[in-house]
Short mmCIF file of C-alpha atoms and ligand atoms in Angstrom, two decimals:
data_model
loop_
_atom_site.label_atom_id
_atom_site.label_comp_id
_atom_site.label_asym_id
_atom_site.label_seq_id
_atom_site.Cartn_x
_atom_site.Cartn_y
_atom_site.Cartn_z
CA MET T 1 -3.00 4.92 -34.02
CA THR T 2 -6.04 2.86 -33.22
CA GLY T 3 -8.36 1.27 -35.74
CA ALA T 4 -11.44 2.22 -33.74
CA PRO T 5 -13.99 4.19 -35.75
CA VAL T 6 -14.86 7.76 -34.77
CA LEU T 7 -18.39 7.80 -33.34
CA GLU T 8 -20.16 11.13 -33.01
CA GLY T 9 -20.63 12.19 -29.38
CA LEU T 10 -18.59 9.28 -27.97
CA GLU T 11 -15.05 9.27 -26.69
CA HIS T 12 -12.89 6.29 -27.63
CA ARG T 13 -11.52 4.81 -24.40
CA LEU T 14 -9.60 1.66 -25.25
CA SER T 15 -9.30 -1.13 -27.74
CA GLY T 16 -8.63 -4.80 -27.20
CA LYS T 17 -7.43 -7.05 -29.99
CA VAL T 18 -10.83 -7.21 -31.64
CA ARG T 19 -13.14 -4.92 -29.63
CA ASP T 20 -13.39 -1.23 -28.86
CA ILE T 21 -14.77 0.65 -25.84
CA TYR T 22 -16.23 4.15 -25.92
CA GLN T 23 -17.32 6.34 -23.03
CA VAL T 24 -20.94 7.51 -23.32
CA ASP T 25 -21.22 9.44 -20.05
CA ALA T 26 -20.06 9.05 -16.43
CA GLU T 27 -22.17 5.92 -15.89
CA ARG T 28 -22.21 4.20 -19.25
CA LEU T 29 -19.87 2.69 -21.84
CA LEU T 30 -20.39 1.38 -25.36
CA LEU T 31 -18.73 -1.96 -26.21
CA VAL T 32 -18.25 -2.63 -29.91
CA ALA T 33 -17.29 -6.05 -31.32
CA THR T 34 -15.52 -5.85 -34.68
CA ASP T 35 -15.28 -8.63 -37.29
CA ARG T 36 -11.53 -8.93 -36.73
CA ILE T 37 -10.21 -12.31 -35.63
CA SER T 38 -6.99 -13.41 -33.99
CA ALA T 39 -5.27 -16.75 -34.33
CA PHE T 40 -2.18 -17.80 -32.39
CA ASP T 41 -2.37 -14.34 -30.74
CA VAL T 42 -2.01 -12.47 -34.04
CA VAL T 43 -4.84 -10.31 -35.41
CA LEU T 44 -5.40 -11.33 -39.04
CA ASP T 45 -5.77 -8.87 -41.92
CA ASP T 46 -9.00 -10.46 -43.12
CA PRO T 47 -12.11 -9.87 -41.05
CA ILE T 48 -14.74 -12.62 -40.72
CA PRO T 49 -18.05 -11.08 -41.84
CA GLY T 50 -20.66 -11.25 -39.07
CA ARG T 51 -18.28 -12.38 -36.36
CA GLY T 52 -18.77 -9.28 -34.18
CA GLU T 53 -22.54 -9.66 -34.51
CA VAL T 54 -22.41 -13.30 -33.44
CA LEU T 55 -20.33 -12.45 -30.36
CA THR T 56 -22.79 -9.67 -29.47
CA ALA T 57 -25.86 -11.81 -30.15
CA LEU T 58 -24.55 -14.69 -28.01
CA THR T 59 -23.67 -12.37 -25.13
CA GLN T 60 -27.15 -10.80 -25.29
CA PHE T 61 -28.72 -14.29 -25.35
CA TRP T 62 -26.84 -15.46 -22.27
CA LEU T 63 -27.26 -12.23 -20.32
CA GLU T 64 -31.02 -12.53 -20.75
CA ARG T 65 -30.95 -16.19 -19.72
CA THR T 66 -28.91 -15.58 -16.56
CA ALA T 67 -30.44 -12.32 -15.32
CA ASP T 68 -32.34 -14.22 -12.60
CA LEU T 69 -29.01 -15.46 -11.18
CA VAL T 70 -26.87 -12.33 -11.27
CA PRO T 71 -27.48 -8.73 -12.38
CA ASN T 72 -25.51 -7.75 -15.48
CA HIS T 73 -24.16 -4.61 -17.08
CA LEU T 74 -26.32 -4.61 -20.23
CA VAL T 75 -28.44 -1.45 -20.60
CA GLY T 76 -29.39 -1.64 -24.29
CA TRP T 77 -28.53 -3.28 -27.62
CA ARG T 78 -31.38 -2.38 -29.99
CA ALA T 79 -30.73 0.67 -32.23
CA GLY T 80 -33.34 2.75 -30.40
CA GLU T 81 -31.59 2.05 -27.08
CA LEU T 82 -28.13 3.13 -28.31
CA PRO T 83 -26.71 6.67 -28.27
CA PRO T 84 -27.49 8.38 -31.63
CA GLY T 85 -23.85 8.25 -32.79
CA ALA T 86 -23.77 4.46 -32.32
CA ARG T 87 -27.05 3.44 -34.01
CA ARG T 88 -25.32 2.41 -37.21
CA LEU T 89 -23.40 -0.17 -35.14
CA ALA T 90 -26.59 -1.87 -33.91
CA GLY T 91 -25.95 -5.62 -33.85
CA ARG T 92 -22.33 -5.25 -32.77
CA ALA T 93 -22.71 -2.66 -30.01
CA MET T 94 -23.86 -2.94 -26.41
CA LEU T 95 -24.60 -0.03 -24.11
CA VAL T 96 -23.46 -1.08 -20.65
CA ARG T 97 -23.28 0.18 -17.10
CA ARG T 98 -19.79 1.35 -16.23
CA LEU T 99 -18.48 -0.78 -13.37
CA GLU T 100 -15.47 -0.98 -11.15
CA MET T 101 -13.97 -4.10 -12.72
CA ILE T 102 -12.69 -6.94 -10.53
CA PRO T 103 -9.06 -7.57 -11.51
CA PHE T 104 -9.33 -11.38 -11.90
CA GLU T 105 -10.61 -13.59 -14.68
CA CYS T 106 -13.23 -15.94 -13.24
CA VAL T 107 -12.70 -19.21 -15.11
CA ALA T 108 -14.74 -22.40 -14.81
CA ARG T 109 -13.42 -25.66 -16.26
CA GLY T 110 -15.37 -28.83 -16.88
CA TYR T 111 -12.65 -30.55 -18.94
CA LEU T 112 -8.88 -30.76 -18.59
CA VAL T 113 -7.39 -28.71 -21.45
CA GLY T 114 -5.22 -25.70 -22.17
CA SER T 115 -3.35 -24.20 -19.23
CA GLY T 116 -5.28 -26.50 -16.85
CA TRP T 117 -3.89 -29.59 -18.59
CA LYS T 118 -0.38 -28.06 -18.62
CA GLU T 119 -0.44 -27.40 -14.87
CA TYR T 120 -1.90 -30.86 -14.14
CA ARG T 121 0.74 -32.60 -16.23
CA ALA T 122 3.50 -30.69 -14.46
CA GLY T 123 2.34 -31.31 -10.89
CA GLY T 124 -1.08 -32.94 -10.60
CA THR T 125 -2.94 -29.72 -9.69
CA VAL T 126 -5.03 -27.04 -11.42
CA CYS T 127 -4.91 -23.61 -9.74
CA GLY T 128 -3.57 -25.41 -6.69
CA ILE T 129 -6.47 -27.93 -6.61
CA ARG T 130 -5.18 -31.51 -6.41
CA LEU T 131 -6.83 -33.82 -8.93
CA PRO T 132 -6.94 -37.61 -9.18
CA ALA T 133 -3.90 -39.22 -10.84
CA GLY T 134 -4.10 -40.66 -14.35
CA LEU T 135 -6.32 -38.06 -16.04
CA ARG T 136 -5.81 -37.60 -19.78
CA GLU T 137 -5.86 -34.40 -21.83
CA ALA T 138 -9.48 -33.28 -22.41
CA ASP T 139 -10.86 -35.67 -19.77
CA ARG T 140 -14.05 -34.53 -18.13
CA LEU T 141 -13.28 -33.34 -14.59
CA PRO T 142 -14.98 -35.06 -11.64
CA GLU T 143 -16.76 -31.73 -11.06
CA PRO T 144 -16.39 -28.26 -12.60
CA LEU T 145 -13.57 -26.22 -11.05
CA PHE T 146 -13.25 -22.52 -10.30
CA THR T 147 -9.79 -21.70 -11.67
CA PRO T 148 -9.21 -17.94 -11.45
CA ALA T 149 -6.45 -16.13 -13.31
CA THR T 150 -4.79 -12.75 -13.09
CA LYS T 151 -5.47 -10.33 -15.94
CA ALA T 152 -2.19 -9.83 -17.73
CA VAL T 153 -1.78 -6.43 -19.41
CA THR T 154 0.66 -8.00 -21.87
CA GLY T 155 1.25 -11.68 -22.44
CA HIS T 156 -0.91 -14.41 -20.96
CA ASP T 157 -3.11 -14.59 -17.89
CA GLU T 158 -1.64 -16.56 -15.01
CA ASN T 159 -3.61 -19.19 -13.11
CA VAL T 160 -3.86 -18.49 -9.38
CA SER T 161 -5.45 -20.28 -6.43
CA GLU T 162 -8.77 -19.27 -4.91
CA SER T 163 -6.89 -18.38 -1.70
CA TYR T 164 -4.69 -15.96 -3.69
CA VAL T 165 -7.87 -14.23 -4.91
CA SER T 166 -9.31 -14.11 -1.41
CA GLU T 167 -6.13 -12.48 -0.06
CA HIS T 168 -6.87 -9.62 -2.48
CA LEU T 169 -10.67 -9.49 -2.47
CA GLY T 170 -11.60 -11.10 0.85
CA GLN T 171 -13.36 -14.42 1.44
CA ARG T 172 -16.89 -13.15 1.11
CA LEU T 173 -16.52 -11.58 -2.35
CA THR T 174 -14.29 -14.44 -3.56
CA GLY T 175 -16.83 -17.03 -2.46
CA ARG T 176 -19.59 -15.15 -4.30
CA LEU T 177 -17.47 -14.97 -7.49
CA ARG T 178 -16.72 -18.70 -7.26
CA ASP T 179 -20.36 -19.68 -6.71
CA LEU T 180 -21.57 -17.45 -9.57
CA THR T 181 -18.84 -18.67 -11.92
CA LEU T 182 -19.67 -22.33 -11.29
CA GLU T 183 -23.44 -21.82 -11.50
CA LEU T 184 -23.12 -19.84 -14.75
CA TYR T 185 -20.87 -22.57 -16.16
CA ARG T 186 -23.34 -25.31 -15.15
CA ARG T 187 -26.22 -23.49 -16.81
CA GLY T 188 -24.26 -22.77 -19.94
CA ALA T 189 -22.91 -26.32 -20.19
CA GLU T 190 -26.31 -27.89 -19.62
CA HIS T 191 -27.97 -25.73 -22.27
CA ALA T 192 -25.11 -26.20 -24.77
CA ALA T 193 -25.17 -30.00 -24.24
CA SER T 194 -28.87 -30.02 -25.14
CA ARG T 195 -27.81 -28.47 -28.49
CA GLY T 196 -24.98 -30.94 -29.15
CA ILE T 197 -22.20 -28.64 -27.98
CA LEU T 198 -19.78 -29.28 -25.10
CA LEU T 199 -18.66 -26.27 -23.08
CA ALA T 200 -15.12 -27.24 -22.06
CA ASP T 201 -14.34 -24.09 -20.11
CA THR T 202 -15.28 -20.44 -19.96
CA LYS T 203 -14.20 -17.13 -18.49
CA PHE T 204 -16.38 -14.50 -16.85
CA GLU T 205 -15.60 -10.93 -15.88
CA PHE T 206 -17.41 -9.28 -13.03
CA GLY T 207 -17.53 -5.74 -11.74
CA LEU T 208 -19.01 -3.89 -8.79
CA ALA T 209 -21.69 -1.22 -8.78
CA THR T 210 -22.83 0.16 -5.43
CA GLY T 211 -21.25 -2.83 -3.69
CA GLU T 212 -23.16 -5.38 -5.78
CA VAL T 213 -21.48 -8.01 -8.01
CA VAL T 214 -22.47 -7.48 -11.66
CA LEU T 215 -21.71 -9.75 -14.64
CA ALA T 216 -19.89 -7.85 -17.42
CA ASP T 217 -18.08 -8.20 -20.71
CA GLU T 218 -18.66 -11.10 -23.12
CA VAL T 219 -20.58 -14.06 -21.80
CA LEU T 220 -20.31 -17.64 -23.04
CA THR T 221 -19.06 -16.71 -26.51
CA PRO T 222 -16.49 -18.66 -28.53
CA ASP T 223 -13.92 -15.96 -27.60
CA SER T 224 -14.44 -16.44 -23.86
CA SER T 225 -15.07 -20.21 -23.99
CA ARG T 226 -14.05 -23.45 -25.62
CA PHE T 227 -17.00 -24.95 -27.46
CA TRP T 228 -16.63 -28.42 -28.92
CA PRO T 229 -19.01 -30.22 -31.23
CA ALA T 230 -20.12 -33.07 -28.91
CA GLY T 231 -19.26 -35.70 -31.51
CA ALA T 232 -15.64 -34.55 -31.81
CA TRP T 233 -14.78 -35.00 -28.12
CA GLN T 234 -12.48 -37.83 -27.21
CA PRO T 235 -10.10 -37.81 -24.24
CA GLY T 236 -6.40 -38.05 -25.11
CA SER T 237 -6.20 -34.92 -27.24
CA SER T 238 -7.89 -31.54 -27.26
CA PRO T 239 -10.72 -31.53 -29.80
CA PRO T 240 -10.89 -28.76 -32.41
CA SER T 241 -12.95 -25.81 -31.20
CA PHE T 242 -16.19 -25.02 -32.96
CA ASP T 243 -15.21 -21.72 -34.51
CA LYS T 244 -11.53 -20.91 -35.08
CA GLN T 245 -10.18 -24.35 -35.79
CA PHE T 246 -10.81 -24.02 -39.51
CA VAL T 247 -8.65 -20.88 -39.64
CA ARG T 248 -5.97 -22.36 -37.38
CA ASP T 249 -5.73 -25.56 -39.41
CA TRP T 250 -5.42 -23.63 -42.66
CA LEU T 251 -2.74 -21.27 -41.24
CA GLN T 252 -0.81 -24.23 -39.86
CA ALA T 253 -0.98 -26.05 -43.20
CA GLN T 254 0.63 -22.97 -44.81
CA GLY T 255 3.64 -23.50 -42.53
CA TRP T 256 3.08 -20.04 -40.97
CA ASP T 257 5.53 -19.02 -38.19
CA PRO T 258 3.10 -17.60 -36.24
CA ALA T 259 4.51 -14.07 -36.20
CA PRO T 260 2.91 -11.10 -37.96
CA PRO T 261 2.00 -10.73 -40.70
CA ALA T 262 -0.25 -13.74 -41.13
CA PRO T 263 -0.98 -15.02 -44.63
CA ARG T 264 -4.15 -13.62 -46.26
CA LEU T 265 -7.07 -16.03 -45.97
CA PRO T 266 -8.68 -17.55 -49.06
CA VAL T 267 -12.35 -16.79 -49.53
CA GLU T 268 -13.39 -20.38 -48.68
CA VAL T 269 -11.70 -20.12 -45.28
CA ILE T 270 -13.30 -16.72 -44.59
CA GLU T 271 -16.74 -17.94 -45.61
CA GLY T 272 -16.42 -21.31 -43.90
CA THR T 273 -15.43 -19.60 -40.65
CA ALA T 274 -18.28 -17.06 -40.94
CA ALA T 275 -20.71 -19.97 -41.42
CA ARG T 276 -19.38 -21.72 -38.29
CA TYR T 277 -19.87 -18.62 -36.15
CA ARG T 278 -23.40 -18.19 -37.44
CA GLU T 279 -24.13 -21.86 -36.77
CA ALA T 280 -22.82 -21.57 -33.21
CA TYR T 281 -25.32 -18.75 -32.53
CA GLU T 282 -28.21 -20.45 -34.25
CA ARG T 283 -27.67 -23.79 -32.48
CA LEU T 284 -27.25 -22.23 -29.06
CA ALA T 285 -29.93 -19.54 -29.29
CA GLY T 286 -32.37 -21.58 -31.39
CA ARG T 287 -32.98 -18.46 -33.49
CA ALA T 288 -31.82 -17.29 -36.92
CA LEU T 289 -29.07 -14.68 -36.68
CA ASP T 290 -30.89 -12.55 -39.28
CA ASP T 291 -33.96 -12.53 -37.04
CA TRP T 292 -31.89 -11.32 -34.07
CA LEU T 293 -30.22 -8.70 -36.32
CA ALA T 294 -33.60 -7.40 -37.47
CA GLU T 295 -34.52 -6.89 -33.80
CA ALA T 296 -31.17 -5.22 -33.09
CA ARG T 297 -31.79 -2.74 -35.93
CA GLN T 298 -35.11 -1.57 -34.43
C1 LIG G 301 -14.33 -3.09 -19.22
N1 LIG G 301 -13.05 -4.36 -20.50
C2 LIG G 301 -12.56 -5.39 -21.39
C3 LIG G 301 -13.74 -5.04 -23.56
C4 LIG G 301 -11.63 -3.68 -24.66
C5 LIG G 301 -11.54 -4.17 -23.36
N2 LIG G 301 -19.07 -2.65 -17.70
C6 LIG G 301 -17.75 -2.29 -17.71
N3 LIG G 301 -17.37 -1.24 -16.94
C7 LIG G 301 -16.10 -0.86 -16.94
N4 LIG G 301 -15.15 -1.43 -17.66
C8 LIG G 301 -15.44 -2.49 -18.46
C9 LIG G 301 -16.77 -2.96 -18.51
C10 LIG G 301 -17.17 -4.07 -19.31
N5 LIG G 301 -17.45 -4.96 -19.95
C11 LIG G 301 -14.30 -4.21 -20.02
N6 LIG G 301 -12.29 -3.41 -20.04
C12 LIG G 301 -13.03 -2.61 -19.25
C13 LIG G 301 -12.61 -4.86 -22.80
C14 LIG G 301 -13.83 -4.54 -24.85
C15 LIG G 301 -12.75 -3.87 -25.41
F1 LIG G 301 -10.64 -2.98 -25.18
#
């Protein structure tokens, strides 16, 4: 049982929590972002209308803005560029080059939160990098860090050191991944800051095609990044994230366990969350989501 829709002429390959992958041919895949949302690692029963479109629109925005720095996997996203069986998914579907994926998450952190804060509190390091003493949760780091992680099949990714990555991939490829990760983070953070949004950290996935490093997957979306409204940031505690916090707060206020099933969301929470996703796209891209969707449907 998978929830992935049947698409004519396409073979369903795998599904993540909220996305599906189809095989188009030997060289190309179709990535589809659904409107499903997870909170506390549980997929909720209520979709957030437009969420999959926002994740797709943001990824398309950033891939276009970073194509001068690193080639990426995107082949097409407008209806006329998609395989015929996928045209009705225009706006939530991306046709991509099939890559040999690199088996590490390439994370950049500008602020000390999440697993980075946990590791620092326990021993003063993040991914083996020693940091100054006395930092507080959510402090801005002296400079952005490359903090790779293994891709866990089940459970959570595990932070590893850059030297651990280079034992597996070699120094040359690891150095390239680190440099790209940090440069992409810097660009994303600088642009987001100009729109009143802090980019606390973000994760990239890269693959190889004919020996060349290619940027893949989602890029600088709220699912791969922590976005904070600039005004909400204050060291000492982790600020609420731009998008899911509304859902998390509501679920927590219900006294939910968090084990499945999650409580059904009231319409105000669904609509409030949908509005936050849309706002994240519109602030970052400087374009109405409906305008982007009209282009995607061409
Ligand atoms: C690939 N994922 C993660 C995404 C899921 C899982 N260009 C590519 N070539 C080969 N493989 C992948 C990609 C990309 N991007 C990405 N897993 C494999 C993922 C969406 C849904 F279930």
